[in-house]
Coordinates of C-alpha atoms and ligand atoms in Angstrom, one line a residue:
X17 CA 21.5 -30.2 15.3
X18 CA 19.6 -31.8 12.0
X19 CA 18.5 -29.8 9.4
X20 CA 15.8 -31.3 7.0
X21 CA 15.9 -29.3 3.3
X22 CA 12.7 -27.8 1.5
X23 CA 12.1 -25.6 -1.4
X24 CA 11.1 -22.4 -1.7
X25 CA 9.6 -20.2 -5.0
X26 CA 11.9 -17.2 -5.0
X27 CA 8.8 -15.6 -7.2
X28 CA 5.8 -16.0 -4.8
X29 CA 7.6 -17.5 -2.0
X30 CA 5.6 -21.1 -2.1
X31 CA 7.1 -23.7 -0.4
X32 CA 8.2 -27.2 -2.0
X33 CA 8.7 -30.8 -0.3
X34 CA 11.5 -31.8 -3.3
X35 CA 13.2 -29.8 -5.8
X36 CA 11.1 -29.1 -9.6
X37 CA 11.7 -27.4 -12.5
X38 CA 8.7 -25.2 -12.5
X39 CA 6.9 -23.8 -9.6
X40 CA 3.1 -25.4 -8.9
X41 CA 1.7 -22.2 -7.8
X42 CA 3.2 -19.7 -10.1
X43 CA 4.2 -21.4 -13.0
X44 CA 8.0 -19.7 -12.9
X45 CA 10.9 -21.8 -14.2
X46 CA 14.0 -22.4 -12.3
X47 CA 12.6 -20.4 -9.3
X48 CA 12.9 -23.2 -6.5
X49 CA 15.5 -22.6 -4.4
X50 CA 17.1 -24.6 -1.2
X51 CA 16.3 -23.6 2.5
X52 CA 17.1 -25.9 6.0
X53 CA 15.1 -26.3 8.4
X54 CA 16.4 -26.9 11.8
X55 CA 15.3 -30.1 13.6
X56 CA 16.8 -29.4 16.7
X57 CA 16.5 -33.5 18.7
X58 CA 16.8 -31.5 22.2
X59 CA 13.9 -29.6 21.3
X60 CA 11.8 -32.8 20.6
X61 CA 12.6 -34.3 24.1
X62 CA 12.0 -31.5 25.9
X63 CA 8.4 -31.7 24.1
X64 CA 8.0 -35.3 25.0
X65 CA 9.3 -35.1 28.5
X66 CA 8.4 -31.9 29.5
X67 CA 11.4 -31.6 31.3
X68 CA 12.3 -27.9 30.4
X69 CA 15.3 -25.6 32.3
X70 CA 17.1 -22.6 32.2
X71 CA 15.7 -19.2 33.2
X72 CA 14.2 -16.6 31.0
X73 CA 12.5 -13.1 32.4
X74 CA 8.7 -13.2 32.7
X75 CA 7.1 -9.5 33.7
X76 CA 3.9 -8.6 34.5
X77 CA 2.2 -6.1 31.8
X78 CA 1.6 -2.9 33.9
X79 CA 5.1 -3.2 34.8
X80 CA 6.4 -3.1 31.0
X81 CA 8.5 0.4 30.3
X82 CA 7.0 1.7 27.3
X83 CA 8.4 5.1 26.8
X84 CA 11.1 3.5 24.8
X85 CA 8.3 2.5 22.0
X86 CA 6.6 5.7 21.9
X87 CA 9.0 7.2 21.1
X88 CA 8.4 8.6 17.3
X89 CA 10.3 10.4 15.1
X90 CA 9.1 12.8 12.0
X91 CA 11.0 12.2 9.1
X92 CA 9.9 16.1 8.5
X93 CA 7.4 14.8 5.3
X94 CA 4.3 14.8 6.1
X95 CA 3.0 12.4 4.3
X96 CA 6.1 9.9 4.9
X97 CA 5.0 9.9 8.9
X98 CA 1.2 9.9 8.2
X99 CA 1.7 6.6 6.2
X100 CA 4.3 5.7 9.1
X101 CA 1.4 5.7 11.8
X102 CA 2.7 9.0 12.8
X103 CA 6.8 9.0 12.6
X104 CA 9.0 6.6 12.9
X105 CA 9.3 4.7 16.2
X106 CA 12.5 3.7 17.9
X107 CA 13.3 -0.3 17.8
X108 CA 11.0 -0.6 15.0
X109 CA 11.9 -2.2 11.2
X110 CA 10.4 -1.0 7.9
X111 CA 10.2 -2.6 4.6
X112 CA 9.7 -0.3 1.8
X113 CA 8.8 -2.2 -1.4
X114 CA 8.8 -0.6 -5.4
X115 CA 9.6 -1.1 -8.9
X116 CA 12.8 0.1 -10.0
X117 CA 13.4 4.1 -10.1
X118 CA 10.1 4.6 -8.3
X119 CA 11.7 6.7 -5.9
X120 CA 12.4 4.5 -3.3
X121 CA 16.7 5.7 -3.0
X122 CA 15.4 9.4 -3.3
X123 CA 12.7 9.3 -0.5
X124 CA 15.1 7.5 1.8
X125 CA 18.1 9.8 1.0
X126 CA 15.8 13.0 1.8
X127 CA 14.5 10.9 5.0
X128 CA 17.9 10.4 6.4
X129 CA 19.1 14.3 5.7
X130 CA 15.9 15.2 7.5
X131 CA 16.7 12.7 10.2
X132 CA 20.2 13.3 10.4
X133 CA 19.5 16.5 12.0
X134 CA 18.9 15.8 15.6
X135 CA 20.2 12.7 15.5
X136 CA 22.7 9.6 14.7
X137 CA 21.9 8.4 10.7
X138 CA 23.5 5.5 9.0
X139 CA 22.5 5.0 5.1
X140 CA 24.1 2.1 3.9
X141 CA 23.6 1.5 -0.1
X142 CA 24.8 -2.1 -1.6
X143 CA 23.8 -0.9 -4.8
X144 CA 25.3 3.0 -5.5
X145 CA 28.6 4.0 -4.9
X146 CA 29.2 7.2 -2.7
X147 CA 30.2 9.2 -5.6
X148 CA 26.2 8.4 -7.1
X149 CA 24.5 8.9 -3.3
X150 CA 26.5 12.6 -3.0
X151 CA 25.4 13.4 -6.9
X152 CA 21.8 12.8 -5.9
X153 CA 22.3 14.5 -2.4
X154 CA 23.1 17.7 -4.5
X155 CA 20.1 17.2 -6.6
X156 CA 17.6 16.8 -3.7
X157 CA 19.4 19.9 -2.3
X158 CA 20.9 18.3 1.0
X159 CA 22.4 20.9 2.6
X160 CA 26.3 20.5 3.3
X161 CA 25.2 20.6 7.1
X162 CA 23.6 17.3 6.9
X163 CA 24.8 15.1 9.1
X164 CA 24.5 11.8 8.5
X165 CA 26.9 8.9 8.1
X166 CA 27.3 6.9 4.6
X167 CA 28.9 3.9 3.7
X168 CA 28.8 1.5 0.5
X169 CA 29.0 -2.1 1.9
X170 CA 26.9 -5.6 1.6
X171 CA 28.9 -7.5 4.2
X172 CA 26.4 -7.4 6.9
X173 CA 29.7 -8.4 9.2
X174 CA 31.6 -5.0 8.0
X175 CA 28.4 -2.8 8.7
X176 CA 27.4 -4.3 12.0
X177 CA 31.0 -3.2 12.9
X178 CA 30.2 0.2 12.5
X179 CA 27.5 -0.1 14.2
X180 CA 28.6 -1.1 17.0
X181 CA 31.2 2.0 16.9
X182 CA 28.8 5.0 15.7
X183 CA 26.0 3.8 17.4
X184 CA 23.3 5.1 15.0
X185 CA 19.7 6.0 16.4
X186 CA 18.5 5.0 13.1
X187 CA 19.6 2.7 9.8
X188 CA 18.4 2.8 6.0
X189 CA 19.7 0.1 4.2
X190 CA 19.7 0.3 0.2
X191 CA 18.8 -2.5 -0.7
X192 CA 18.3 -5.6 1.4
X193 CA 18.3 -8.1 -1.7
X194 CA 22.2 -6.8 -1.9
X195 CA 23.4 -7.7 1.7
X196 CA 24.7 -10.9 2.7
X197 CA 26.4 -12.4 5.5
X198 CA 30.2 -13.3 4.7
X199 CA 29.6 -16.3 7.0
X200 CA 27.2 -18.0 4.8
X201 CA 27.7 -19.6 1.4
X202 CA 24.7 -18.5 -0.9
X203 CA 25.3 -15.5 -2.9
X204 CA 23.4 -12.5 -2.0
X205 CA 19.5 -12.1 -2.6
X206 CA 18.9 -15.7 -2.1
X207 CA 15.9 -16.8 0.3
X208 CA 18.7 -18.1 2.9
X209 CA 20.6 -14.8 2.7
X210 CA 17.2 -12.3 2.8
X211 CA 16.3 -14.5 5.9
X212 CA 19.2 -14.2 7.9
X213 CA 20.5 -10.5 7.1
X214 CA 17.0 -9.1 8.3
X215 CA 16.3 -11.6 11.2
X216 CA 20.0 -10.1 12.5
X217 CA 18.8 -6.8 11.7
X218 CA 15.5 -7.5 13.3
X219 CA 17.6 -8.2 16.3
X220 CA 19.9 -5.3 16.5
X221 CA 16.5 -3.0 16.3
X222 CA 14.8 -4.5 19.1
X223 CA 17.5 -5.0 21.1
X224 CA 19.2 -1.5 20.7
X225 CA 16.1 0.6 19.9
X226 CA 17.5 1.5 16.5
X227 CA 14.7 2.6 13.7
X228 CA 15.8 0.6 10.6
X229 CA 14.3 1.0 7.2
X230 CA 15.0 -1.2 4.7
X231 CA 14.7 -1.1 0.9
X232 CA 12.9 -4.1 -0.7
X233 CA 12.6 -5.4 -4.7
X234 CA 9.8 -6.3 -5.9
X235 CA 9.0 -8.7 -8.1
X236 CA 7.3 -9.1 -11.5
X237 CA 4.3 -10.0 -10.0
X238 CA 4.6 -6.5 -7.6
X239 CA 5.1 -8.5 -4.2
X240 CA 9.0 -7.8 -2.1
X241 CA 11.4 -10.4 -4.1
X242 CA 12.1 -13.4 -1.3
X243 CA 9.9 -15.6 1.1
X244 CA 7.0 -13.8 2.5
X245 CA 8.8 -14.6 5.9
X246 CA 10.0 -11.2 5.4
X247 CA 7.2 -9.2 5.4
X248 CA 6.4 -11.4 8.9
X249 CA 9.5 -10.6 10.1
X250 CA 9.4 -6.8 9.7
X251 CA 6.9 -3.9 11.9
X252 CA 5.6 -2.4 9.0
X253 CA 5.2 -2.9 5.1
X254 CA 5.3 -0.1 2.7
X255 CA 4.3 -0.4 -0.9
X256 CA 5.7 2.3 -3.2
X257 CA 3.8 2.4 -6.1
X258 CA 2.7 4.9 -9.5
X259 CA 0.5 5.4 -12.2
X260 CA 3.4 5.3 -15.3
X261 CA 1.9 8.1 -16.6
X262 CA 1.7 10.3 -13.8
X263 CA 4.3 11.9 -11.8
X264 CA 2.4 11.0 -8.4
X265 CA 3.2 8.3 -6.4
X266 CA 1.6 6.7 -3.6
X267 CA 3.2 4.5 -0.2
X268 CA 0.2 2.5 0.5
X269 CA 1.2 0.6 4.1
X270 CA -0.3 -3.1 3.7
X271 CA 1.2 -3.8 7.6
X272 CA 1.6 -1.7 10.0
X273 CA 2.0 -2.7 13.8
X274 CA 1.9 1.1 14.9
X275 CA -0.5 2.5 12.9
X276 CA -3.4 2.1 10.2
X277 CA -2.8 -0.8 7.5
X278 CA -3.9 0.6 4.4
X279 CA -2.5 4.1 4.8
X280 CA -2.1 5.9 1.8
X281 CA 0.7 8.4 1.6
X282 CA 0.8 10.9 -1.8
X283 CA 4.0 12.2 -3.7
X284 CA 4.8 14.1 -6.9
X285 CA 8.4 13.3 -8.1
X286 CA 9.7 16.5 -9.3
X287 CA 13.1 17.5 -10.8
X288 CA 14.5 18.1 -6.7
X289 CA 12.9 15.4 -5.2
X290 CA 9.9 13.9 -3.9
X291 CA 7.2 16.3 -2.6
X292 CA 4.4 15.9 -0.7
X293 CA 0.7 16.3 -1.8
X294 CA -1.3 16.7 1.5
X295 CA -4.6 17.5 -0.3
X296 CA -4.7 14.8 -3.0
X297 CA -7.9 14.7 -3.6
X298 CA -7.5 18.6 -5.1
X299 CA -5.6 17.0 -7.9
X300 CA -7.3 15.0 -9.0
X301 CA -10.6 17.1 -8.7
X302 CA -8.8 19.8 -10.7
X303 CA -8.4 17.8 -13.6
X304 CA -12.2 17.4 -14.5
X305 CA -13.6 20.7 -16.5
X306 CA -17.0 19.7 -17.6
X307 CA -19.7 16.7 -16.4
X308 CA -19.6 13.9 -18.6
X309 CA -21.6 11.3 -18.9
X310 CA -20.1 7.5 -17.4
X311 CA -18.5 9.6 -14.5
X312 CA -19.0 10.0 -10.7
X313 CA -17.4 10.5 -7.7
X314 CA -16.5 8.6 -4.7
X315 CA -15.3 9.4 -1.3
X316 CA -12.8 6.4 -0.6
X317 CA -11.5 6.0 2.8
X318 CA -7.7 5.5 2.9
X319 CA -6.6 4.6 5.9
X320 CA -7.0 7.5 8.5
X321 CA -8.4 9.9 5.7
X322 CA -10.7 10.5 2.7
X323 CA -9.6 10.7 -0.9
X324 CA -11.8 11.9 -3.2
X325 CA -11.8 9.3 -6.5
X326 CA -13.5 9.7 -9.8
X327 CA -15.0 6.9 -10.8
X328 CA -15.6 6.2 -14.8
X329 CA -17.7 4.1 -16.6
X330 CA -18.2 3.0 -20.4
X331 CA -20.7 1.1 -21.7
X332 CA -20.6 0.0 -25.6
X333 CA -22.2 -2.6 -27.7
X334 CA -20.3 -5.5 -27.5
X335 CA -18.9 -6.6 -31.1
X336 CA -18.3 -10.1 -30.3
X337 CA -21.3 -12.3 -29.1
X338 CA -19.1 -12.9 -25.1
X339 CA -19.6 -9.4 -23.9
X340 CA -16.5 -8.0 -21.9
X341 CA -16.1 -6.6 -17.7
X342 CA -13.1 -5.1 -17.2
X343 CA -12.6 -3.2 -14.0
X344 CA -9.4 -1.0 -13.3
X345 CA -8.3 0.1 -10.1
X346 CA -12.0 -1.8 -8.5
X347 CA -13.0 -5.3 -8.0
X348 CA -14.1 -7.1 -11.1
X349 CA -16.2 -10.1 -9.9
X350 CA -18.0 -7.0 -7.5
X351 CA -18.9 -5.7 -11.4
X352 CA -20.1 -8.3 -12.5
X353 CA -22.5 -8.7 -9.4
X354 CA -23.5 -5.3 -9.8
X355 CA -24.5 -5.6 -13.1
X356 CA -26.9 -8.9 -12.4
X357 CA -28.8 -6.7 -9.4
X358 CA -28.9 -4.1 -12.1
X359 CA -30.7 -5.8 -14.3
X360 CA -32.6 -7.7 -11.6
X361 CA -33.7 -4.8 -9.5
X362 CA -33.3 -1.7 -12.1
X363 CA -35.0 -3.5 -15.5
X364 CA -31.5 -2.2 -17.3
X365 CA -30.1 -5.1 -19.4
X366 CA -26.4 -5.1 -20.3
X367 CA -26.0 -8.8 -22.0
X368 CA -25.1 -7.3 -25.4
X369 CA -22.6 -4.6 -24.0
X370 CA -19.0 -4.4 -22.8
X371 CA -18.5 -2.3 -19.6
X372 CA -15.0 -1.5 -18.7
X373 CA -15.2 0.8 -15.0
X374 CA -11.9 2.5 -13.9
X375 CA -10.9 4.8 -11.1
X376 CA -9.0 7.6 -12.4
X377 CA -5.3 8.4 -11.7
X378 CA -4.4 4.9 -11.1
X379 CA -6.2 4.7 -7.4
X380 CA -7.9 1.9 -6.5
X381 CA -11.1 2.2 -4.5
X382 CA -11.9 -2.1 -3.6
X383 CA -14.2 -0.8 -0.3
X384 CA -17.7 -2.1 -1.2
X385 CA -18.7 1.6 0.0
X386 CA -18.2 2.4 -4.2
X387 CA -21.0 0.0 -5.2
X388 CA -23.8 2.9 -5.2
X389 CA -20.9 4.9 -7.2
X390 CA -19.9 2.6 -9.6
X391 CA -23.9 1.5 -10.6
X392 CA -24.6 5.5 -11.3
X393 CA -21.6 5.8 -13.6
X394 CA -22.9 2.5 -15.8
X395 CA -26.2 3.9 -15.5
X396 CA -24.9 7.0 -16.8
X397 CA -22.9 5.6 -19.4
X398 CA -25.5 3.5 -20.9
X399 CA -28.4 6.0 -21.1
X400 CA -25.6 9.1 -22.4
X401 CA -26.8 11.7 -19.8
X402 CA -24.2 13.0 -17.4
X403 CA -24.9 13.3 -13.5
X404 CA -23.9 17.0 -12.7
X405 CA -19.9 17.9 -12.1
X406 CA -20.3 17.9 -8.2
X407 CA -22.1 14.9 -7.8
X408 CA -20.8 11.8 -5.8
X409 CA -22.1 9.1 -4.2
X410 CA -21.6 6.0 -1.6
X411 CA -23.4 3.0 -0.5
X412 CA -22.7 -0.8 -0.4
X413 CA -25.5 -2.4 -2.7
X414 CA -26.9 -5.7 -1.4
X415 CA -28.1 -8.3 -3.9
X416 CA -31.8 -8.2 -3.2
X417 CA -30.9 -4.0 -4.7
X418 CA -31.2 -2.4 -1.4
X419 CA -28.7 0.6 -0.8
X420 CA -27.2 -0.2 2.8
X421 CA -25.0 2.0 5.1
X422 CA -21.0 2.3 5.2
X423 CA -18.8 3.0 8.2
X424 CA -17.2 6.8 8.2
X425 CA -20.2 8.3 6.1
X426 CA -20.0 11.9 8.2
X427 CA -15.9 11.9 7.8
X428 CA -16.9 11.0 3.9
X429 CA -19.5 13.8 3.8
X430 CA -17.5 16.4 5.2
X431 CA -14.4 15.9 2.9
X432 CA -17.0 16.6 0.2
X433 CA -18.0 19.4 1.5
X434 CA -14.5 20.8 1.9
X435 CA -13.8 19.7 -1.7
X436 CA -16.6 21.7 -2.8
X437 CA -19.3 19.0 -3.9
X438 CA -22.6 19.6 -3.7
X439 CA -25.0 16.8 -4.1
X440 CA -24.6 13.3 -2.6
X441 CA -26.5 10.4 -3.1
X442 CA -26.1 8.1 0.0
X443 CA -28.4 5.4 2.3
X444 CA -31.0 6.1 4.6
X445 CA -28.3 5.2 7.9
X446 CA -25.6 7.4 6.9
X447 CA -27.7 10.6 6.4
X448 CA -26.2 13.0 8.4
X449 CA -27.7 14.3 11.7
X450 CA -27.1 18.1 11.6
X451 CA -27.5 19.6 8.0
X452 CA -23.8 20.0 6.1
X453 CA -23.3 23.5 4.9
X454 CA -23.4 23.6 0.9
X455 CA -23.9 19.7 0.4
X456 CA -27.2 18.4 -0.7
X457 CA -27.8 14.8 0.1
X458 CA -30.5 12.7 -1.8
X459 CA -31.0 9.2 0.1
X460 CA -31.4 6.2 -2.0
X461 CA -32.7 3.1 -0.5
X462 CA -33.2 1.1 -3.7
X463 CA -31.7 0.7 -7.3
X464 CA -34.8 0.9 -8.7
X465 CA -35.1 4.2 -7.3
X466 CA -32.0 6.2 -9.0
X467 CA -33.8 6.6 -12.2
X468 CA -36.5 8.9 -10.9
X469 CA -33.7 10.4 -8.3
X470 CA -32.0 11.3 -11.7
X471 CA -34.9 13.0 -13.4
X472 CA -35.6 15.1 -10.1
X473 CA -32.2 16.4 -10.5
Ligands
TYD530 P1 15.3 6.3 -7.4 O1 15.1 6.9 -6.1 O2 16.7 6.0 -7.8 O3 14.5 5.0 -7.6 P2 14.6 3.5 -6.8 O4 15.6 3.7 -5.7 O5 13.2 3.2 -6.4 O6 15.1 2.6 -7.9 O7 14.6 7.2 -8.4 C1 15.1 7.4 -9.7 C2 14.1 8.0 -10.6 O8 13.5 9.2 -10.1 C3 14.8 8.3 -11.8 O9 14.0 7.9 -12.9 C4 14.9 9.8 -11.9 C5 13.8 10.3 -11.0 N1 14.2 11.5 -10.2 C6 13.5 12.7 -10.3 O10 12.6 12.8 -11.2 N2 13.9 13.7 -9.5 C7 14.8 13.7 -8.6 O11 15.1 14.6 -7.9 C8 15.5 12.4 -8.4 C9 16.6 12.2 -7.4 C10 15.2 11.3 -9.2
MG531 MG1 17.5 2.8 -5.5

């Protein structure tokens, strides 16, 4: 077999022909890093000839077993299985991604107590020794009765032997960037190393129908640390992520091959442990007292659910003559075009004024449902007068300043309703059909029109 060698960014994973100092895409020094690639000859004469043998099982798809893959497990947190797609299934492989002390060990240790109760667990940590895992254990409050295996190893050989002997229905590994395979030169964490460990853990999941859950780095730019090959190789990707200042976190799931991509999942990191929040939006409503003006709400849609976001805006005259657009937790260049229909469409001019827009609590709400939201709260901003404390609003704004309609507007109306809002500013198409019991809803078919809806009010 010949092997031809290219490059690879260990920061953002872009591959190189030859070896350089500095990445092209990145800009990160010293980050290029060897990987082969097989050329197997056989392979290419097979191609050319056509000339293929040897047997492998073809089946036809009514006749594929499937109770094997439905098979889910709860993890006994709600909001762990909800971002799951539901529990964990058997044969599947997670990647769980986060900064440092996020939470990542803590979840996973609680996971595999909860687990460990009706069935076979194996945590394997390459970072803590036992003595550190049992410490935390006693501050999560794992009962004594938990019954789950442990074992601090990163020779993928030495745990794939106990594998084979305790035969675990399901594996979290702590951290993947630690393991390495004894058989292979490069030190652990390298692109080679990440590569092989999970595609022979990959393997042993499908192959035995073991759940395994691995624990990612990320790097400085946020993305799992190693080629993106990884988050190919993997059924789901999990994001673990946190406002610094709060004490919530969120699992947002970027892939998920058995349930919803862009799931949201909510935590509060407490001195015992991560606990679920299974009505999110409450906290963040409960923070807001009075209505101010530059503020609004806005139904997002997270995955399978609703969460209910505030949306701020502030407008101030610009000191230097390049006025500023900065957009936290939204999409900028969406601000900017929001701001030319504004003027186009609403007569409201903001050339000689910064406007900074944020959704609060370190959310982010990119759906272009927030337009109609996020033009209220400048308007609101600029002219100083508050829309009322339960007021929110949704609607995508086209360019020629017509408000147009967004999918899930009854699942979005109802959550308000439940929340306890009572006005809601929405287009024509997503009125409801049957009247919504304590929730007002003004429709709004133009920009030009919100000034006069806003003086009715
Ligand atoms: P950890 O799970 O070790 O993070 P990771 O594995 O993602 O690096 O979390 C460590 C942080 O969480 C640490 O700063 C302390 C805090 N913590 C709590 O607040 N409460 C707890 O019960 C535990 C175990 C940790
Ligand atoms: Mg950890």
């Amino acid at each position: 077999m010949k092997s031809r060698q290219h490059f690879v960014c260990t920061e953002c994973s872009t591959s190189h022909p030859k070896w350089q100092g500095q990445c092209v895409k990145c800009e990160a020094w010293n980050s290029l890093e060897t990987i082969s690639i097989s050329t197997d000859a056989k392979i290419k004469t097979l191609q050319a000839t056509g000339n293929y043998s040897g047997d492998s099982a073809v089946t036809k798809l009514a006749d594929v077993e499937i109770s094997d893959i439905a098979l889910r497990w709860s993890s006994c947190d709600p909001e762990f299985d909800r971002v799951l797609g539901g529990g964990l299934v058997a044969g599947s492989v997670v990647l769980l991604g986060g900064d440092p002390g996020i939470g990542k060990s803590t979840l996973l240790l609680s996971t595999a107590a909860a687990l460990g109760q009706e069935r076979q667990v194996l945590y394997v940590s390459g970072e803590e020794s036992l003595q550190q895992i049992a410490m935390r254990a006693k501050r999560l409050q794992v009962p004594d009765s938990a019954n789950f295996t442990l074992m601090a190893e990163t020779r993928l050989e030495k745990i794939l032997v106990q594998i084979s002997k305790l035969k675990p229905q399901c594996i979290i590994i702590d951290s993947i960037q630690t393991l390495a395979l004894e058989s292979s030169t490069s030190a652990a964490g390298t692109v080679s190393q990440l590569r092989d460990c999970t595609s022979a853990l990959v393997t042993l999941a499908k192959q035995q129908g073991i759940a395994i859950i691995l624990i990612g780095h990320v790097t400085k730019q946020g993305q799992i640390a190693g080629p993106r090959v990884l988050e190919h190789m993997v059924d789901t990707v999990l994001y673990f992520e946190s406002d610094p200042s709060s004490r919530y976190r969120f699992i947002r799931a970027v892939k998920n091959r058995f349930g919803a991509a862009d799931e949201l999942a909510v935590f509060a990191m407490l001195e015992n442990g991560l606990r679920p929040v299974t009505n999110p939006s409450a906290i963040f409503l409960q923070q807001r007292q009075n209505s101010v003006p530059g503020s609004i709400y806005f139904p997002n849609r997270q995955g399978t659910r609703q969460l209910l976001i505030e949306i701020q805006a502030l407008v101030d005259q610009s000191p230097s003559p390049q006025s500023r657009r900065v957009a936290v937790g939204l999409d900028a260049q969406r601000l900017n075009m929001l701001l030319a229909v504004l003027h186009r469409h609403a007569e409201i001019a903001l050339f000689d004024y910064d406007v900074y827009i944020n959704a609060v609590g370190g959310l982010k709400a990119t759906e272009t449902a927030a337009d109609l939201a996020v033009l209220m709260a400048v308007m609101s901003a600029h002219d100083q007068k508050a829309w009322p404390l339960t007021c929110c609003a949704f609607g995508e704004v086209g360019l020629s300043g017509e408000i147009r309609p967004i999918p899930y507007g009854q699942e979005r109306l109802e959550e308000m309703a439940r929340q306890g809002f009572t006005i809601c500013f929405l287009p024509q198409a997503n009125m409801p059909n049957k009247a919504i019991e304590g929730l007002k809803c003004y429709v709004v078919n133009h920009v030009s029109e919100l000034y006069a809806i806003k003086n009715r009010l």
